[in-house]
PDB file of C-alpha atoms and ligand atoms in Angstrom:
ATOM      1  CA  MET A   1      -0.245  17.271  -1.439  1.00  0.00           C
ATOM      2  CA  ASN A   2       0.306  13.668  -0.341  1.00  0.00           C
ATOM      3  CA  ILE A   3       2.182  10.808  -1.975  1.00  0.00           C
ATOM      4  CA  VAL A   4       0.147   7.605  -1.750  1.00  0.00           C
ATOM      5  CA  LEU A   5       1.961   4.279  -2.100  1.00  0.00           C
ATOM      6  CA  THR A   6      -0.121   1.390  -3.394  1.00  0.00           C
ATOM      7  CA  GLY A   7       0.991  -2.086  -4.371  1.00  0.00           C
ATOM      8  CA  PHE A   8       0.710  -5.752  -3.636  1.00  0.00           C
ATOM      9  CA  MET A   9       1.763  -7.219  -0.276  1.00  0.00           C
ATOM     10  CA  GLY A  10       5.536  -7.356  -0.015  1.00  0.00           C
ATOM     11  CA  THR A  11       6.327  -4.632  -2.536  1.00  0.00           C
ATOM     12  CA  GLY A  12       7.879  -2.461   0.194  1.00  0.00           C
ATOM     13  CA  LYS A  13       5.237   0.234   0.692  1.00  0.00           C
ATOM     14  CA  THR A  14       5.978   0.739   4.389  1.00  0.00           C
ATOM     15  CA  SER A  15       9.786   0.698   4.288  1.00  0.00           C
ATOM     16  CA  VAL A  16       9.950   2.743   1.079  1.00  0.00           C
ATOM     17  CA  GLY A  17       7.335   5.127   2.456  1.00  0.00           C
ATOM     18  CA  ARG A  18       9.428   5.860   5.540  1.00  0.00           C
ATOM     19  CA  ALA A  19      12.561   6.438   3.452  1.00  0.00           C
ATOM     20  CA  LEU A  20      10.694   8.616   0.960  1.00  0.00           C
ATOM     21  CA  ALA A  21       9.129  10.741   3.699  1.00  0.00           C
ATOM     22  CA  ALA A  22      12.551  11.334   5.262  1.00  0.00           C
ATOM     23  CA  LYS A  23      14.118  12.282   1.917  1.00  0.00           C
ATOM     24  CA  ALA A  24      11.253  14.561   0.881  1.00  0.00           C
ATOM     25  CA  GLY A  25      10.803  16.234   4.288  1.00  0.00           C
ATOM     26  CA  MET A  26       7.259  14.884   4.598  1.00  0.00           C
ATOM     27  CA  SER A  27       5.444  12.985   7.372  1.00  0.00           C
ATOM     28  CA  PHE A  28       4.644   9.283   7.135  1.00  0.00           C
ATOM     29  CA  MET A  29       1.480   7.312   7.808  1.00  0.00           C
ATOM     30  CA  ASP A  30       0.705   3.624   7.273  1.00  0.00           C
ATOM     31  CA  ILE A  31      -2.994   2.846   7.014  1.00  0.00           C
ATOM     32  CA  ASP A  32      -2.744  -0.739   8.320  1.00  0.00           C
ATOM     33  CA  GLU A  33      -0.660   0.424  11.286  1.00  0.00           C
ATOM     34  CA  GLN A  34      -3.251   3.119  11.971  1.00  0.00           C
ATOM     35  CA  ILE A  35      -6.086   0.561  11.902  1.00  0.00           C
ATOM     36  CA  ALA A  36      -4.130  -1.706  14.282  1.00  0.00           C
ATOM     37  CA  ARG A  37      -3.505   1.233  16.632  1.00  0.00           C
ATOM     38  CA  ASP A  38      -7.146   2.352  16.560  1.00  0.00           C
ATOM     39  CA  THR A  39      -8.600  -1.125  17.169  1.00  0.00           C
ATOM     40  CA  GLY A  40      -5.854  -2.544  19.388  1.00  0.00           C
ATOM     41  CA  LEU A  41      -5.888  -5.602  17.084  1.00  0.00           C
ATOM     42  CA  SER A  42      -3.510  -6.907  14.432  1.00  0.00           C
ATOM     43  CA  ILE A  43      -4.787  -7.066  10.836  1.00  0.00           C
ATOM     44  CA  GLN A  44      -4.643 -10.836  11.154  1.00  0.00           C
ATOM     45  CA  GLN A  45      -6.859 -10.719  14.276  1.00  0.00           C
ATOM     46  CA  ILE A  46      -9.393  -8.462  12.529  1.00  0.00           C
ATOM     47  CA  PHE A  47      -9.636 -10.844   9.544  1.00  0.00           C
ATOM     48  CA  ALA A  48      -9.914 -13.885  11.826  1.00  0.00           C
ATOM     49  CA  GLY A  49     -12.460 -12.331  14.185  1.00  0.00           C
ATOM     50  CA  ALA A  50     -14.755 -10.201  12.055  1.00  0.00           C
ATOM     51  CA  GLY A  51     -13.808 -11.139   8.491  1.00  0.00           C
ATOM     52  CA  GLU A  52     -12.447  -9.334   5.446  1.00  0.00           C
ATOM     53  CA  GLY A  53     -15.640  -7.319   4.950  1.00  0.00           C
ATOM     54  CA  HIS A  54     -15.248  -5.659   8.330  1.00  0.00           C
ATOM     55  CA  PHE A  55     -11.561  -4.991   7.667  1.00  0.00           C
ATOM     56  CA  ARG A  56     -12.472  -3.289   4.354  1.00  0.00           C
ATOM     57  CA  GLU A  57     -14.925  -1.024   6.229  1.00  0.00           C
ATOM     58  CA  LEU A  58     -12.251  -0.038   8.736  1.00  0.00           C
ATOM     59  CA  GLU A  59      -9.830   0.505   5.852  1.00  0.00           C
ATOM     60  CA  SER A  60     -12.241   2.814   4.002  1.00  0.00           C
ATOM     61  CA  ARG A  61     -12.866   4.809   7.166  1.00  0.00           C
ATOM     62  CA  ALA A  62      -9.119   5.192   7.688  1.00  0.00           C
ATOM     63  CA  VAL A  63      -8.691   6.228   4.036  1.00  0.00           C
ATOM     64  CA  GLU A  64     -11.282   8.994   4.447  1.00  0.00           C
ATOM     65  CA  LEU A  65      -9.360  10.354   7.435  1.00  0.00           C
ATOM     66  CA  VAL A  66      -5.873  10.175   5.933  1.00  0.00           C
ATOM     67  CA  SER A  67      -7.155  11.858   2.765  1.00  0.00           C
ATOM     68  CA  LEU A  68      -7.630  14.995   4.845  1.00  0.00           C
ATOM     69  CA  LEU A  69      -3.907  15.126   5.618  1.00  0.00           C
ATOM     70  CA  ASP A  70      -1.356  17.164   3.694  1.00  0.00           C
ATOM     71  CA  ARG A  71       2.372  16.615   3.005  1.00  0.00           C
ATOM     72  CA  PHE A  72       2.161  12.970   4.066  1.00  0.00           C
ATOM     73  CA  VAL A  73       3.572   9.883   2.435  1.00  0.00           C
ATOM     74  CA  ILE A  74       0.745   7.369   2.929  1.00  0.00           C
ATOM     75  CA  ALA A  75       1.405   3.622   2.739  1.00  0.00           C
ATOM     76  CA  THR A  76      -1.787   1.725   1.959  1.00  0.00           C
ATOM     77  CA  GLY A  77      -2.694  -1.957   2.312  1.00  0.00           C
ATOM     78  CA  GLY A  78      -2.492  -3.989  -0.905  1.00  0.00           C
ATOM     79  CA  GLY A  79      -6.267  -4.117  -1.367  1.00  0.00           C
ATOM     80  CA  VAL A  80      -7.040  -0.421  -0.995  1.00  0.00           C
ATOM     81  CA  VAL A  81      -7.144   0.028  -4.786  1.00  0.00           C
ATOM     82  CA  LEU A  82     -10.115  -2.347  -5.117  1.00  0.00           C
ATOM     83  CA  ASN A  83     -12.581   0.228  -3.837  1.00  0.00           C
ATOM     84  CA  GLN A  84     -13.239   3.173  -6.177  1.00  0.00           C
ATOM     85  CA  ASN A  85     -14.311   5.419  -3.322  1.00  0.00           C
ATOM     86  CA  ASN A  86     -10.978   4.831  -1.590  1.00  0.00           C
ATOM     87  CA  MET A  87      -9.114   5.893  -4.708  1.00  0.00           C
ATOM     88  CA  LYS A  88     -11.343   8.935  -5.240  1.00  0.00           C
ATOM     89  CA  ALA A  89     -10.625  10.072  -1.673  1.00  0.00           C
ATOM     90  CA  LEU A  90      -6.871   9.464  -1.923  1.00  0.00           C
ATOM     91  CA  ARG A  91      -6.660  11.284  -5.277  1.00  0.00           C
ATOM     92  CA  ARG A  92      -8.312  14.421  -3.856  1.00  0.00           C
ATOM     93  CA  ASN A  93      -5.016  15.569  -2.405  1.00  0.00           C
ATOM     94  CA  GLY A  94      -2.607  12.895  -3.535  1.00  0.00           C
ATOM     95  CA  VAL A  95      -0.527  11.535  -6.352  1.00  0.00           C
ATOM     96  CA  ILE A  96      -0.846   7.747  -6.559  1.00  0.00           C
ATOM     97  CA  VAL A  97       2.282   5.608  -6.907  1.00  0.00           C
ATOM     98  CA  ASN A  98       2.228   1.851  -7.491  1.00  0.00           C
ATOM     99  CA  LEU A  99       5.088  -0.354  -6.338  1.00  0.00           C
ATOM    100  CA  MET A 100       5.523  -3.595  -8.270  1.00  0.00           C
ATOM    101  CA  ALA A 101       7.538  -6.749  -7.650  1.00  0.00           C
ATOM    102  CA  SER A 102       7.939 -10.169  -9.246  1.00  0.00           C
ATOM    103  CA  VAL A 103       5.996 -13.123  -7.825  1.00  0.00           C
ATOM    104  CA  ASP A 104       9.266 -14.640  -6.497  1.00  0.00           C
ATOM    105  CA  SER A 105      10.125 -11.430  -4.740  1.00  0.00           C
ATOM    106  CA  VAL A 106       6.632 -11.073  -3.220  1.00  0.00           C
ATOM    107  CA  LEU A 107       6.780 -14.694  -2.069  1.00  0.00           C
ATOM    108  CA  GLU A 108      10.098 -14.121  -0.348  1.00  0.00           C
ATOM    109  CA  ARG A 109       9.176 -10.778   1.211  1.00  0.00           C
ATOM    110  CA  THR A 110       5.786 -11.854   2.592  1.00  0.00           C
ATOM    111  CA  LYS A 111       7.170 -14.756   4.666  1.00  0.00           C
ATOM    112  CA  PRO A 112       5.947 -15.873   7.148  1.00  0.00           C
ATOM    113  CA  TRP A 113       2.621 -15.967   5.291  1.00  0.00           C
ATOM    114  CA  GLN A 114       0.779 -16.439   8.608  1.00  0.00           C
ATOM    115  CA  ASP A 115       0.880 -12.649   8.968  1.00  0.00           C
ATOM    116  CA  ARG A 116      -0.950 -12.214   5.649  1.00  0.00           C
ATOM    117  CA  PRO A 117      -4.531 -13.457   6.010  1.00  0.00           C
ATOM    118  CA  LEU A 118      -5.107 -13.510   2.246  1.00  0.00           C
ATOM    119  CA  LEU A 119      -2.164 -15.878   1.700  1.00  0.00           C
ATOM    120  CA  ILE A 120      -3.072 -18.415   4.378  1.00  0.00           C
ATOM    121  CA  GLY A 121      -4.570 -21.820   3.505  1.00  0.00           C
ATOM    122  CA  GLY A 122      -3.338 -23.181   0.221  1.00  0.00           C
ATOM    123  CA  ASP A 123      -0.302 -22.579  -1.929  1.00  0.00           C
ATOM    124  CA  PRO A 124       0.935 -18.988  -1.370  1.00  0.00           C
ATOM    125  CA  ARG A 125       2.482 -18.763  -4.861  1.00  0.00           C
ATOM    126  CA  GLU A 126      -0.833 -19.664  -6.500  1.00  0.00           C
ATOM    127  CA  LYS A 127      -2.690 -17.195  -4.307  1.00  0.00           C
ATOM    128  CA  ILE A 128      -0.229 -14.424  -5.130  1.00  0.00           C
ATOM    129  CA  GLU A 129      -0.474 -15.123  -8.874  1.00  0.00           C
ATOM    130  CA  ALA A 130      -4.277 -15.163  -8.791  1.00  0.00           C
ATOM    131  CA  LEU A 131      -4.585 -11.967  -6.740  1.00  0.00           C
ATOM    132  CA  LEU A 132      -1.993 -10.148  -8.856  1.00  0.00           C
ATOM    133  CA  ALA A 133      -3.864 -11.055 -12.042  1.00  0.00           C
ATOM    134  CA  GLU A 134      -7.139  -9.906 -10.515  1.00  0.00           C
ATOM    135  CA  ARG A 135      -5.669  -6.603  -9.341  1.00  0.00           C
ATOM    136  CA  GLU A 136      -3.447  -5.644 -12.263  1.00  0.00           C
ATOM    137  CA  LYS A 137      -6.089  -3.344 -13.781  1.00  0.00           C
ATOM    138  CA  PHE A 138      -6.314  -1.403 -10.515  1.00  0.00           C
ATOM    139  CA  TYR A 139      -2.567  -1.144  -9.929  1.00  0.00           C
ATOM    140  CA  GLY A 140      -2.101  -0.209 -13.584  1.00  0.00           C
ATOM    141  CA  ASN A 141      -4.361   2.782 -13.110  1.00  0.00           C
ATOM    142  CA  CYS A 142      -1.914   4.672 -10.855  1.00  0.00           C
ATOM    143  CA  ASP A 143       0.013   7.836 -11.773  1.00  0.00           C
ATOM    144  CA  LEU A 144       3.483   6.294 -11.533  1.00  0.00           C
ATOM    145  CA  ARG A 145       4.680   2.667 -11.365  1.00  0.00           C
ATOM    146  CA  VAL A 146       8.045   1.627  -9.960  1.00  0.00           C
ATOM    147  CA  ASP A 147       9.453  -1.910 -10.106  1.00  0.00           C
ATOM    148  CA  THR A 148      11.064  -2.785  -6.774  1.00  0.00           C
ATOM    149  CA  THR A 149      12.333  -6.257  -7.724  1.00  0.00           C
ATOM    150  CA  GLY A 150      15.950  -6.488  -6.600  1.00  0.00           C
ATOM    151  CA  VAL A 151      16.053  -2.754  -5.823  1.00  0.00           C
ATOM    152  CA  GLY A 152      16.968  -1.388  -2.365  1.00  0.00           C
ATOM    153  CA  VAL A 153      14.602   0.761  -0.331  1.00  0.00           C
ATOM    154  CA  ASP A 154      16.592   3.992  -0.769  1.00  0.00           C
ATOM    155  CA  GLU A 155      16.908   3.481  -4.484  1.00  0.00           C
ATOM    156  CA  VAL A 156      13.151   2.915  -4.854  1.00  0.00           C
ATOM    157  CA  ALA A 157      12.519   6.133  -2.905  1.00  0.00           C
ATOM    158  CA  ASP A 158      14.905   7.985  -5.263  1.00  0.00           C
ATOM    159  CA  LYS A 159      13.135   6.545  -8.307  1.00  0.00           C
ATOM    160  CA  ILE A 160       9.824   7.839  -6.987  1.00  0.00           C
ATOM    161  CA  ILE A 161      11.267  11.309  -6.439  1.00  0.00           C
ATOM    162  CA  VAL A 162      12.641  11.346 -10.006  1.00  0.00           C
ATOM    163  CA  GLY A 163       9.400   9.921 -11.414  1.00  0.00           C
ATOM    164  CA  LEU A 164       7.305  12.535  -9.648  1.00  0.00           C
ATOM    165  CA  GLN A 165       9.439  15.500 -10.699  1.00  0.00           C
ATOM    166  CA  GLY A 166       7.218  18.538 -10.952  1.00  0.00           C
ATOM    167  CA  ARG A 167       4.509  16.788  -8.943  1.00  0.00           C
ATOM    168  CA  MET A 168       6.341  16.627  -5.592  1.00  0.00           C
ATOM    169  CA  PRO A 169       5.094  18.974  -2.877  1.00  0.00           C
ATOM    170  CA  PRO A 170       7.568  21.857  -2.480  1.00  0.00           C
ATOM    171  CA  GLN A 171      10.076  21.531   0.412  1.00  0.00           C
ATOM    172  CA  LYS A 172       9.110  23.695   3.392  1.00  0.00           C
TER     173      LYS A 172
HETATM  174  C1  LIG B 201      -4.131  -6.820   1.994  1.00  0.00           C
HETATM  175  C2  LIG B 201      -2.863  -6.382   2.261  1.00  0.00           C
HETATM  176  C3  LIG B 201      -2.357  -6.162   3.620  1.00  0.00           C
HETATM  177  C4  LIG B 201      -3.509  -5.884   4.589  1.00  0.00           C
HETATM  178  C5  LIG B 201      -4.537  -6.949   4.482  1.00  0.00           C
HETATM  179  C6  LIG B 201      -5.130  -7.071   3.064  1.00  0.00           C
HETATM  180  C7  LIG B 201      -4.544  -7.032   0.582  1.00  0.00           C
HETATM  181  O1  LIG B 201      -1.464  -5.043   3.647  1.00  0.00           O
HETATM  182  O2  LIG B 201      -4.082  -4.640   4.327  1.00  0.00           O
HETATM  183  O3  LIG B 201      -3.949  -8.163   4.862  1.00  0.00           O
HETATM  184  O4  LIG B 201      -5.752  -7.106   0.312  1.00  0.00           O
HETATM  185  O5  LIG B 201      -3.655  -7.114  -0.295  1.00  0.00           O
HETATM  186  P1  LIG B 201       0.030  -5.084   3.015  1.00  0.00           P
HETATM  187  O6  LIG B 201      -0.103  -4.851   1.560  1.00  0.00           O
HETATM  188  O7  LIG B 201       0.721  -3.958   3.708  1.00  0.00           O
HETATM  189  O8  LIG B 201       0.603  -6.413   3.355  1.00  0.00           O
END
């Protein structure tokens, strides 16, 4: 079984995912990093060159592949939850965790916004608020939600382990 971390940009999916994998004796995989490795391009370059639609196709392809893994902590990009097929694939062998954070915290943690194509051009706070409102129903549909506002990486990982008691893959 895998543990899949979802959540808005800047909620700590990658850093928490690494810590959680180490604590739980599991492997770690970050979908955005995998896409960047496979294409030789940054996420920002993919958005700028081929557009969000193409990025979402690459993301869904990567999701299909990582869903075949086992005993992985998988960090997803913030928009993975928007596509039902992505979630169906990830749920096949995974428990879905959602990391949350306040708007202030997201704003702080996503700087510099130039690295986040969806926050460029306009007021980042307004963009974050609008996207969060739009996505709440998807994030709310996860198996476990953990608020990361003001909480350290290790502590968030511990909260996930406690929250998933009975659903964690057994230690090898
Ligand atoms: C996105 C989040 C990003 C990245 C892309 C789109 C989103 O990942 O996948 O810029 O739609 O929220 P992070 O959540 O890791 O920043």
